[in-house]
Amino acid sequence: MTEPTTARLLIIGPPGAGKGTQAGLIAERYGVPAISTGDIFRANIKGGTELGKQVQTIIEQGELVPDELTNEIVADRLSQADAAAGFLLDGYPRTVDQVHALDAMLGGSSLDAVVLLEADADEVVNRLLKRAALEGRADDTEEVIRHRQDVYSAQTAPLIDLFSKRGILVSVDGLGTVDEVADRIASGLSAQLGAKVGQ
Ligand code: AMP
């Protein structure tokens, strides 16, 4: 089922909360592209591009890529035709400055809803360690994982309050099966966007 509305969406939550999986499902439901800055960076690292070389060490250390560079990549991606009718951002914005940059890119027509995927810190570290074993991600050693959680708490968690004040935050419990979490997100988003489930 595809929701009939146009939607500018964001999914936010600690590393390992399952954002990537849910992002794909939300994007499918709303018929919009899922845009993950982490995926864009990883593809560039894999492809050995100039951008990939610039960001590789930063990502391996679990630090954030500088706002200026990240903002430029997102502006470029959002200017592509498939994002005109809406999008689901995953992993961006991640700092207050990036929120302001995105506001400027969207020219006053801000995000419609922000899904906050809530997850317990110990649980997400365990999930990430499992994923590291399965996918062999270079940014997923235990030390780096813990550092990424700290970076999230310091730089990204403040966005929760910001979006809550804007009245667009949809908080969802991220624990459970993929389907259970997807159902919670779907009903939370439907309520927030005013769309009728089942249409
Ligand atoms: P993710 O897959 O979203 O966890 O991103 C993986 C890594 O890419 C992060 O740990 C950062 O190093 C980098 N990254 C992704 N998105 C951003 C962003 N919005 N700002 C800065 N760095 C980012």
PDB file of N, CA, C and O in Angstrom, residues 9-13 19-20 23 33-46 49 51-52 55-56 58-59 63-78 87-95 98-99 101-102 105 137 139 148 156 159:
ATOM      1  N   LEU A   9      10.234  13.573   4.851  1.00  0.00           N
ATOM      2  CA  LEU A   9      10.375  12.843   6.105  1.00  0.00           C
ATOM      3  C   LEU A   9      11.831  12.671   6.514  1.00  0.00           C
ATOM      4  O   LEU A   9      12.735  12.698   5.675  1.00  0.00           O
ATOM      5  N   LEU A  10      12.019  12.459   7.815  1.00  0.00           N
ATOM      6  CA  LEU A  10      13.344  12.180   8.355  1.00  0.00           C
ATOM      7  C   LEU A  10      13.212  11.061   9.373  1.00  0.00           C
ATOM      8  O   LEU A  10      12.239  11.023  10.134  1.00  0.00           O
ATOM      9  N   ILE A  11      14.176  10.153   9.385  1.00  0.00           N
ATOM     10  CA  ILE A  11      14.240   9.161  10.467  1.00  0.00           C
ATOM     11  C   ILE A  11      15.521   9.403  11.246  1.00  0.00           C
ATOM     12  O   ILE A  11      16.597   9.611  10.665  1.00  0.00           O
ATOM     13  N   ILE A  12      15.383   9.447  12.561  1.00  0.00           N
ATOM     14  CA  ILE A  12      16.498   9.784  13.428  1.00  0.00           C
ATOM     15  C   ILE A  12      16.531   8.771  14.581  1.00  0.00           C
ATOM     16  O   ILE A  12      15.495   8.196  14.918  1.00  0.00           O
ATOM     17  N   GLY A  13      17.701   8.557  15.146  1.00  0.00           N
ATOM     18  CA  GLY A  13      17.808   7.615  16.267  1.00  0.00           C
ATOM     19  C   GLY A  13      19.253   7.207  16.420  1.00  0.00           C
ATOM     20  O   GLY A  13      20.072   7.442  15.527  1.00  0.00           O
ATOM     21  N   LYS A  19      17.549   2.085  11.763  1.00  0.00           N
ATOM     22  CA  LYS A  19      17.040   3.146  10.885  1.00  0.00           C
ATOM     23  C   LYS A  19      17.037   2.740   9.416  1.00  0.00           C
ATOM     24  O   LYS A  19      16.082   3.012   8.702  1.00  0.00           O
ATOM     25  N   GLY A  20      18.130   2.124   8.971  1.00  0.00           N
ATOM     26  CA  GLY A  20      18.262   1.799   7.544  1.00  0.00           C
ATOM     27  C   GLY A  20      17.131   0.910   7.052  1.00  0.00           C
ATOM     28  O   GLY A  20      16.514   1.184   6.015  1.00  0.00           O
ATOM     29  N   ALA A  23      13.897   2.811   7.170  1.00  0.00           N
ATOM     30  CA  ALA A  23      13.903   3.880   6.159  1.00  0.00           C
ATOM     31  C   ALA A  23      13.427   3.330   4.817  1.00  0.00           C
ATOM     32  O   ALA A  23      12.612   3.953   4.132  1.00  0.00           O
ATOM     33  N   PRO A  33      12.142   8.558  -2.451  1.00  0.00           N
ATOM     34  CA  PRO A  33      13.470   7.955  -2.300  1.00  0.00           C
ATOM     35  C   PRO A  33      13.975   8.038  -0.860  1.00  0.00           C
ATOM     36  O   PRO A  33      13.736   9.032  -0.180  1.00  0.00           O
ATOM     37  N   ALA A  34      14.654   6.972  -0.411  1.00  0.00           N
ATOM     38  CA  ALA A  34      15.338   6.992   0.892  1.00  0.00           C
ATOM     39  C   ALA A  34      16.733   7.534   0.631  1.00  0.00           C
ATOM     40  O   ALA A  34      17.471   6.994  -0.194  1.00  0.00           O
ATOM     41  N   ILE A  35      17.088   8.603   1.313  1.00  0.00           N
ATOM     42  CA  ILE A  35      18.391   9.233   1.095  1.00  0.00           C
ATOM     43  C   ILE A  35      19.209   9.125   2.377  1.00  0.00           C
ATOM     44  O   ILE A  35      18.886   9.744   3.388  1.00  0.00           O
ATOM     45  N   SER A  36      20.250   8.294   2.325  1.00  0.00           N
ATOM     46  CA  SER A  36      21.102   8.076   3.495  1.00  0.00           C
ATOM     47  C   SER A  36      22.487   8.655   3.218  1.00  0.00           C
ATOM     48  O   SER A  36      23.182   8.207   2.301  1.00  0.00           O
ATOM     49  N   THR A  37      22.887   9.639   4.019  1.00  0.00           N
ATOM     50  CA  THR A  37      24.221  10.220   3.833  1.00  0.00           C
ATOM     51  C   THR A  37      25.294   9.167   4.105  1.00  0.00           C
ATOM     52  O   THR A  37      26.308   9.117   3.420  1.00  0.00           O
ATOM     53  N   GLY A  38      25.042   8.291   5.102  1.00  0.00           N
ATOM     54  CA  GLY A  38      26.009   7.221   5.402  1.00  0.00           C
ATOM     55  C   GLY A  38      26.209   6.327   4.182  1.00  0.00           C
ATOM     56  O   GLY A  38      27.340   5.978   3.831  1.00  0.00           O
ATOM     57  N   ASP A  39      25.106   5.959   3.505  1.00  0.00           N
ATOM     58  CA  ASP A  39      25.204   5.122   2.297  1.00  0.00           C
ATOM     59  C   ASP A  39      25.959   5.853   1.182  1.00  0.00           C
ATOM     60  O   ASP A  39      26.752   5.246   0.467  1.00  0.00           O
ATOM     61  N   ILE A  40      25.690   7.140   1.032  1.00  0.00           N
ATOM     62  CA  ILE A  40      26.377   7.918  -0.016  1.00  0.00           C
ATOM     63  C   ILE A  40      27.884   7.935   0.265  1.00  0.00           C
ATOM     64  O   ILE A  40      28.705   7.683  -0.616  1.00  0.00           O
ATOM     65  N   PHE A  41      28.237   8.176   1.531  1.00  0.00           N
ATOM     66  CA  PHE A  41      29.668   8.195   1.881  1.00  0.00           C
ATOM     67  C   PHE A  41      30.301   6.820   1.658  1.00  0.00           C
ATOM     68  O   PHE A  41      31.377   6.715   1.076  1.00  0.00           O
ATOM     69  N   ARG A  42      29.612   5.766   2.116  1.00  0.00           N
ATOM     70  CA  ARG A  42      30.182   4.410   1.964  1.00  0.00           C
ATOM     71  C   ARG A  42      30.350   4.032   0.495  1.00  0.00           C
ATOM     72  O   ARG A  42      31.349   3.422   0.113  1.00  0.00           O
ATOM     73  N   ALA A  43      29.393   4.416  -0.348  1.00  0.00           N
ATOM     74  CA  ALA A  43      29.504   4.106  -1.777  1.00  0.00           C
ATOM     75  C   ALA A  43      30.712   4.818  -2.378  1.00  0.00           C
ATOM     76  O   ALA A  43      31.418   4.269  -3.232  1.00  0.00           O
ATOM     77  N   ASN A  44      30.955   6.047  -1.918  1.00  0.00           N
ATOM     78  CA  ASN A  44      32.110   6.799  -2.420  1.00  0.00           C
ATOM     79  C   ASN A  44      33.428   6.217  -1.944  1.00  0.00           C
ATOM     80  O   ASN A  44      34.418   6.222  -2.676  1.00  0.00           O
ATOM     81  N   ILE A  45      33.436   5.716  -0.711  1.00  0.00           N
ATOM     82  CA  ILE A  45      34.663   5.078  -0.197  1.00  0.00           C
ATOM     83  C   ILE A  45      34.945   3.821  -1.021  1.00  0.00           C
ATOM     84  O   ILE A  45      36.066   3.600  -1.484  1.00  0.00           O
ATOM     85  N   LYS A  46      33.907   3.037  -1.236  1.00  0.00           N
ATOM     86  CA  LYS A  46      34.028   1.789  -1.993  1.00  0.00           C
ATOM     87  C   LYS A  46      34.495   2.071  -3.419  1.00  0.00           C
ATOM     88  O   LYS A  46      35.317   1.342  -3.980  1.00  0.00           O
ATOM     89  N   THR A  49      36.375   7.305  -4.858  1.00  0.00           N
ATOM     90  CA  THR A  49      36.246   8.668  -5.395  1.00  0.00           C
ATOM     91  C   THR A  49      37.000   9.665  -4.508  1.00  0.00           C
ATOM     92  O   THR A  49      37.407   9.334  -3.385  1.00  0.00           O
ATOM     93  N   LEU A  51      35.703  12.220  -2.993  1.00  0.00           N
ATOM     94  CA  LEU A  51      34.907  12.387  -1.775  1.00  0.00           C
ATOM     95  C   LEU A  51      35.170  11.235  -0.806  1.00  0.00           C
ATOM     96  O   LEU A  51      35.356  11.448   0.393  1.00  0.00           O
ATOM     97  N   GLY A  52      35.217  10.025  -1.344  1.00  0.00           N
ATOM     98  CA  GLY A  52      35.476   8.840  -0.523  1.00  0.00           C
ATOM     99  C   GLY A  52      36.792   8.967   0.226  1.00  0.00           C
ATOM    100  O   GLY A  52      36.876   8.648   1.417  1.00  0.00           O
ATOM    101  N   VAL A  55      36.541  11.414   3.181  1.00  0.00           N
ATOM    102  CA  VAL A  55      35.742  11.074   4.362  1.00  0.00           C
ATOM    103  C   VAL A  55      36.115   9.746   5.027  1.00  0.00           C
ATOM    104  O   VAL A  55      35.667   9.470   6.136  1.00  0.00           O
ATOM    105  N   GLN A  56      36.951   8.939   4.374  1.00  0.00           N
ATOM    106  CA  GLN A  56      37.210   7.573   4.860  1.00  0.00           C
ATOM    107  C   GLN A  56      37.695   7.521   6.315  1.00  0.00           C
ATOM    108  O   GLN A  56      37.125   6.816   7.140  1.00  0.00           O
ATOM    109  N   ILE A  58      37.614   9.806   8.645  1.00  0.00           N
ATOM    110  CA  ILE A  58      36.627  10.401   9.560  1.00  0.00           C
ATOM    111  C   ILE A  58      35.589   9.352   9.942  1.00  0.00           C
ATOM    112  O   ILE A  58      35.258   9.164  11.114  1.00  0.00           O
ATOM    113  N   ILE A  59      35.087   8.648   8.934  1.00  0.00           N
ATOM    114  CA  ILE A  59      34.030   7.653   9.170  1.00  0.00           C
ATOM    115  C   ILE A  59      34.573   6.454   9.937  1.00  0.00           C
ATOM    116  O   ILE A  59      33.923   5.961  10.856  1.00  0.00           O
ATOM    117  N   GLU A  63      33.765   9.728  13.682  1.00  0.00           N
ATOM    118  CA  GLU A  63      33.547  11.177  13.806  1.00  0.00           C
ATOM    119  C   GLU A  63      32.521  11.605  12.763  1.00  0.00           C
ATOM    120  O   GLU A  63      32.186  10.832  11.855  1.00  0.00           O
ATOM    121  N   LEU A  64      32.073  12.850  12.842  1.00  0.00           N
ATOM    122  CA  LEU A  64      31.156  13.352  11.829  1.00  0.00           C
ATOM    123  C   LEU A  64      31.931  14.030  10.704  1.00  0.00           C
ATOM    124  O   LEU A  64      32.908  14.741  10.944  1.00  0.00           O
ATOM    125  N   VAL A  65      31.479  13.808   9.494  1.00  0.00           N
ATOM    126  CA  VAL A  65      32.024  14.505   8.327  1.00  0.00           C
ATOM    127  C   VAL A  65      31.649  15.987   8.509  1.00  0.00           C
ATOM    128  O   VAL A  65      30.553  16.290   8.986  1.00  0.00           O
ATOM    129  N   PRO A  66      32.548  16.929   8.160  1.00  0.00           N
ATOM    130  CA  PRO A  66      32.235  18.346   8.376  1.00  0.00           C
ATOM    131  C   PRO A  66      30.896  18.750   7.727  1.00  0.00           C
ATOM    132  O   PRO A  66      30.555  18.276   6.648  1.00  0.00           O
ATOM    133  N   ASP A  67      30.166  19.629   8.434  1.00  0.00           N
ATOM    134  CA  ASP A  67      28.840  20.051   7.973  1.00  0.00           C
ATOM    135  C   ASP A  67      28.864  20.562   6.538  1.00  0.00           C
ATOM    136  O   ASP A  67      27.976  20.225   5.739  1.00  0.00           O
ATOM    137  N   GLU A  68      29.857  21.378   6.227  1.00  0.00           N
ATOM    138  CA  GLU A  68      29.891  22.025   4.912  1.00  0.00           C
ATOM    139  C   GLU A  68      29.854  20.998   3.775  1.00  0.00           C
ATOM    140  O   GLU A  68      29.094  21.127   2.816  1.00  0.00           O
ATOM    141  N   LEU A  69      30.692  19.974   3.945  1.00  0.00           N
ATOM    142  CA  LEU A  69      30.782  18.927   2.924  1.00  0.00           C
ATOM    143  C   LEU A  69      29.480  18.117   2.870  1.00  0.00           C
ATOM    144  O   LEU A  69      28.928  17.848   1.794  1.00  0.00           O
ATOM    145  N   THR A  70      28.976  17.764   4.032  1.00  0.00           N
ATOM    146  CA  THR A  70      27.745  16.964   4.108  1.00  0.00           C
ATOM    147  C   THR A  70      26.563  17.749   3.520  1.00  0.00           C
ATOM    148  O   THR A  70      25.772  17.206   2.737  1.00  0.00           O
ATOM    149  N   ASN A  71      26.450  19.010   3.882  1.00  0.00           N
ATOM    150  CA  ASN A  71      25.348  19.845   3.375  1.00  0.00           C
ATOM    151  C   ASN A  71      25.366  19.916   1.848  1.00  0.00           C
ATOM    152  O   ASN A  71      24.320  19.864   1.200  1.00  0.00           O
ATOM    153  N   GLU A  72      26.574  20.035   1.296  1.00  0.00           N
ATOM    154  CA  GLU A  72      26.714  20.149  -0.163  1.00  0.00           C
ATOM    155  C   GLU A  72      26.202  18.881  -0.851  1.00  0.00           C
ATOM    156  O   GLU A  72      25.497  18.947  -1.861  1.00  0.00           O
ATOM    157  N   ILE A  73      26.542  17.742  -0.265  1.00  0.00           N
ATOM    158  CA  ILE A  73      26.131  16.458  -0.849  1.00  0.00           C
ATOM    159  C   ILE A  73      24.612  16.298  -0.804  1.00  0.00           C
ATOM    160  O   ILE A  73      23.986  15.856  -1.763  1.00  0.00           O
ATOM    161  N   VAL A  74      24.029  16.710   0.314  1.00  0.00           N
ATOM    162  CA  VAL A  74      22.575  16.587   0.455  1.00  0.00           C
ATOM    163  C   VAL A  74      21.867  17.570  -0.489  1.00  0.00           C
ATOM    164  O   VAL A  74      20.881  17.203  -1.142  1.00  0.00           O
ATOM    165  N   ALA A  75      22.375  18.784  -0.588  1.00  0.00           N
ATOM    166  CA  ALA A  75      21.753  19.774  -1.490  1.00  0.00           C
ATOM    167  C   ALA A  75      21.757  19.234  -2.912  1.00  0.00           C
ATOM    168  O   ALA A  75      20.753  19.330  -3.639  1.00  0.00           O
ATOM    169  N   ASP A  76      22.851  18.632  -3.295  1.00  0.00           N
ATOM    170  CA  ASP A  76      22.968  18.061  -4.637  1.00  0.00           C
ATOM    171  C   ASP A  76      21.950  16.929  -4.821  1.00  0.00           C
ATOM    172  O   ASP A  76      21.242  16.855  -5.823  1.00  0.00           O
ATOM    173  N   ARG A  77      21.857  16.057  -3.829  1.00  0.00           N
ATOM    174  CA  ARG A  77      20.935  14.908  -3.925  1.00  0.00           C
ATOM    175  C   ARG A  77      19.478  15.364  -3.947  1.00  0.00           C
ATOM    176  O   ARG A  77      18.655  14.841  -4.706  1.00  0.00           O
ATOM    177  N   LEU A  78      19.143  16.367  -3.120  1.00  0.00           N
ATOM    178  CA  LEU A  78      17.748  16.824  -3.063  1.00  0.00           C
ATOM    179  C   LEU A  78      17.336  17.585  -4.313  1.00  0.00           C
ATOM    180  O   LEU A  78      16.151  17.738  -4.585  1.00  0.00           O
ATOM    181  N   PHE A  87      10.771  12.929   0.089  1.00  0.00           N
ATOM    182  CA  PHE A  87      11.959  12.093   0.350  1.00  0.00           C
ATOM    183  C   PHE A  87      11.934  11.642   1.799  1.00  0.00           C
ATOM    184  O   PHE A  87      11.181  12.184   2.621  1.00  0.00           O
ATOM    185  N   LEU A  88      12.748  10.654   2.070  1.00  0.00           N
ATOM    186  CA  LEU A  88      12.938  10.192   3.449  1.00  0.00           C
ATOM    187  C   LEU A  88      14.426  10.292   3.734  1.00  0.00           C
ATOM    188  O   LEU A  88      15.234   9.561   3.145  1.00  0.00           O
ATOM    189  N   LEU A  89      14.801  11.227   4.570  1.00  0.00           N
ATOM    190  CA  LEU A  89      16.212  11.384   4.925  1.00  0.00           C
ATOM    191  C   LEU A  89      16.561  10.446   6.073  1.00  0.00           C
ATOM    192  O   LEU A  89      15.790  10.294   7.024  1.00  0.00           O
ATOM    193  N   ASP A  90      17.732   9.818   5.966  1.00  0.00           N
ATOM    194  CA  ASP A  90      18.207   8.879   6.990  1.00  0.00           C
ATOM    195  C   ASP A  90      19.648   9.263   7.323  1.00  0.00           C
ATOM    196  O   ASP A  90      20.530   9.133   6.483  1.00  0.00           O
ATOM    197  N   GLY A  91      19.859   9.762   8.537  1.00  0.00           N
ATOM    198  CA  GLY A  91      21.226  10.117   8.951  1.00  0.00           C
ATOM    199  C   GLY A  91      21.612  11.553   8.665  1.00  0.00           C
ATOM    200  O   GLY A  91      22.757  11.939   8.885  1.00  0.00           O
ATOM    201  N   TYR A  92      20.679  12.335   8.192  1.00  0.00           N
ATOM    202  CA  TYR A  92      20.887  13.763   7.949  1.00  0.00           C
ATOM    203  C   TYR A  92      19.555  14.478   8.116  1.00  0.00           C
ATOM    204  O   TYR A  92      18.562  13.995   7.562  1.00  0.00           O
ATOM    205  N   PRO A  93      19.483  15.585   8.816  1.00  0.00           N
ATOM    206  CA  PRO A  93      20.545  16.283   9.548  1.00  0.00           C
ATOM    207  C   PRO A  93      20.921  15.573  10.854  1.00  0.00           C
ATOM    208  O   PRO A  93      20.122  14.884  11.445  1.00  0.00           O
ATOM    209  N   ARG A  94      22.164  15.795  11.264  1.00  0.00           N
ATOM    210  CA  ARG A  94      22.731  15.146  12.439  1.00  0.00           C
ATOM    211  C   ARG A  94      23.278  16.156  13.439  1.00  0.00           C
ATOM    212  O   ARG A  94      23.716  15.773  14.512  1.00  0.00           O
ATOM    213  N   THR A  95      23.284  17.413  13.067  1.00  0.00           N
ATOM    214  CA  THR A  95      23.721  18.484  13.975  1.00  0.00           C
ATOM    215  C   THR A  95      22.722  19.645  13.816  1.00  0.00           C
ATOM    216  O   THR A  95      21.996  19.711  12.814  1.00  0.00           O
ATOM    217  N   GLN A  98      23.257  21.507  10.702  1.00  0.00           N
ATOM    218  CA  GLN A  98      22.722  20.820   9.511  1.00  0.00           C
ATOM    219  C   GLN A  98      21.207  21.031   9.397  1.00  0.00           C
ATOM    220  O   GLN A  98      20.670  21.114   8.293  1.00  0.00           O
ATOM    221  N   VAL A  99      20.525  21.136  10.535  1.00  0.00           N
ATOM    222  CA  VAL A  99      19.079  21.421  10.488  1.00  0.00           C
ATOM    223  C   VAL A  99      18.859  22.777   9.821  1.00  0.00           C
ATOM    224  O   VAL A  99      18.003  22.926   8.945  1.00  0.00           O
ATOM    225  N   ALA A 101      20.857  24.311   7.776  1.00  0.00           N
ATOM    226  CA  ALA A 101      21.216  24.209   6.352  1.00  0.00           C
ATOM    227  C   ALA A 101      20.077  23.559   5.565  1.00  0.00           C
ATOM    228  O   ALA A 101      19.730  24.012   4.467  1.00  0.00           O
ATOM    229  N   LEU A 102      19.475  22.523   6.139  1.00  0.00           N
ATOM    230  CA  LEU A 102      18.356  21.859   5.454  1.00  0.00           C
ATOM    231  C   LEU A 102      17.163  22.810   5.332  1.00  0.00           C
ATOM    232  O   LEU A 102      16.523  22.874   4.271  1.00  0.00           O
ATOM    233  N   MET A 105      17.778  24.907   2.452  1.00  0.00           N
ATOM    234  CA  MET A 105      17.618  24.161   1.184  1.00  0.00           C
ATOM    235  C   MET A 105      16.154  24.014   0.815  1.00  0.00           C
ATOM    236  O   MET A 105      15.785  24.073  -0.346  1.00  0.00           O
ATOM    237  N   ARG A 137      31.603  -3.927   8.336  1.00  0.00           N
ATOM    238  CA  ARG A 137      31.731  -2.475   8.191  1.00  0.00           C
ATOM    239  C   ARG A 137      32.935  -1.964   8.969  1.00  0.00           C
ATOM    240  O   ARG A 137      33.098  -2.261  10.152  1.00  0.00           O
ATOM    241  N   ASP A 139      33.553   0.846  10.161  1.00  0.00           N
ATOM    242  CA  ASP A 139      33.284   1.780  11.261  1.00  0.00           C
ATOM    243  C   ASP A 139      32.636   1.069  12.441  1.00  0.00           C
ATOM    244  O   ASP A 139      32.106   1.691  13.335  1.00  0.00           O
ATOM    245  N   ARG A 148      30.620   6.443  18.451  1.00  0.00           N
ATOM    246  CA  ARG A 148      29.498   6.938  17.640  1.00  0.00           C
ATOM    247  C   ARG A 148      28.261   7.206  18.500  1.00  0.00           C
ATOM    248  O   ARG A 148      27.511   8.141  18.250  1.00  0.00           O
ATOM    249  N   THR A 156      23.599  14.917  18.060  1.00  0.00           N
ATOM    250  CA  THR A 156      22.335  14.652  17.363  1.00  0.00           C
ATOM    251  C   THR A 156      21.134  14.642  18.305  1.00  0.00           C
ATOM    252  O   THR A 156      20.057  15.114  17.924  1.00  0.00           O
ATOM    253  N   LEU A 159      18.611  17.460  18.617  1.00  0.00           N
ATOM    254  CA  LEU A 159      17.641  17.689  17.536  1.00  0.00           C
ATOM    255  C   LEU A 159      16.250  17.190  17.927  1.00  0.00           C
ATOM    256  O   LEU A 159      15.242  17.677  17.400  1.00  0.00           O
TER     257      LEU A 159
END
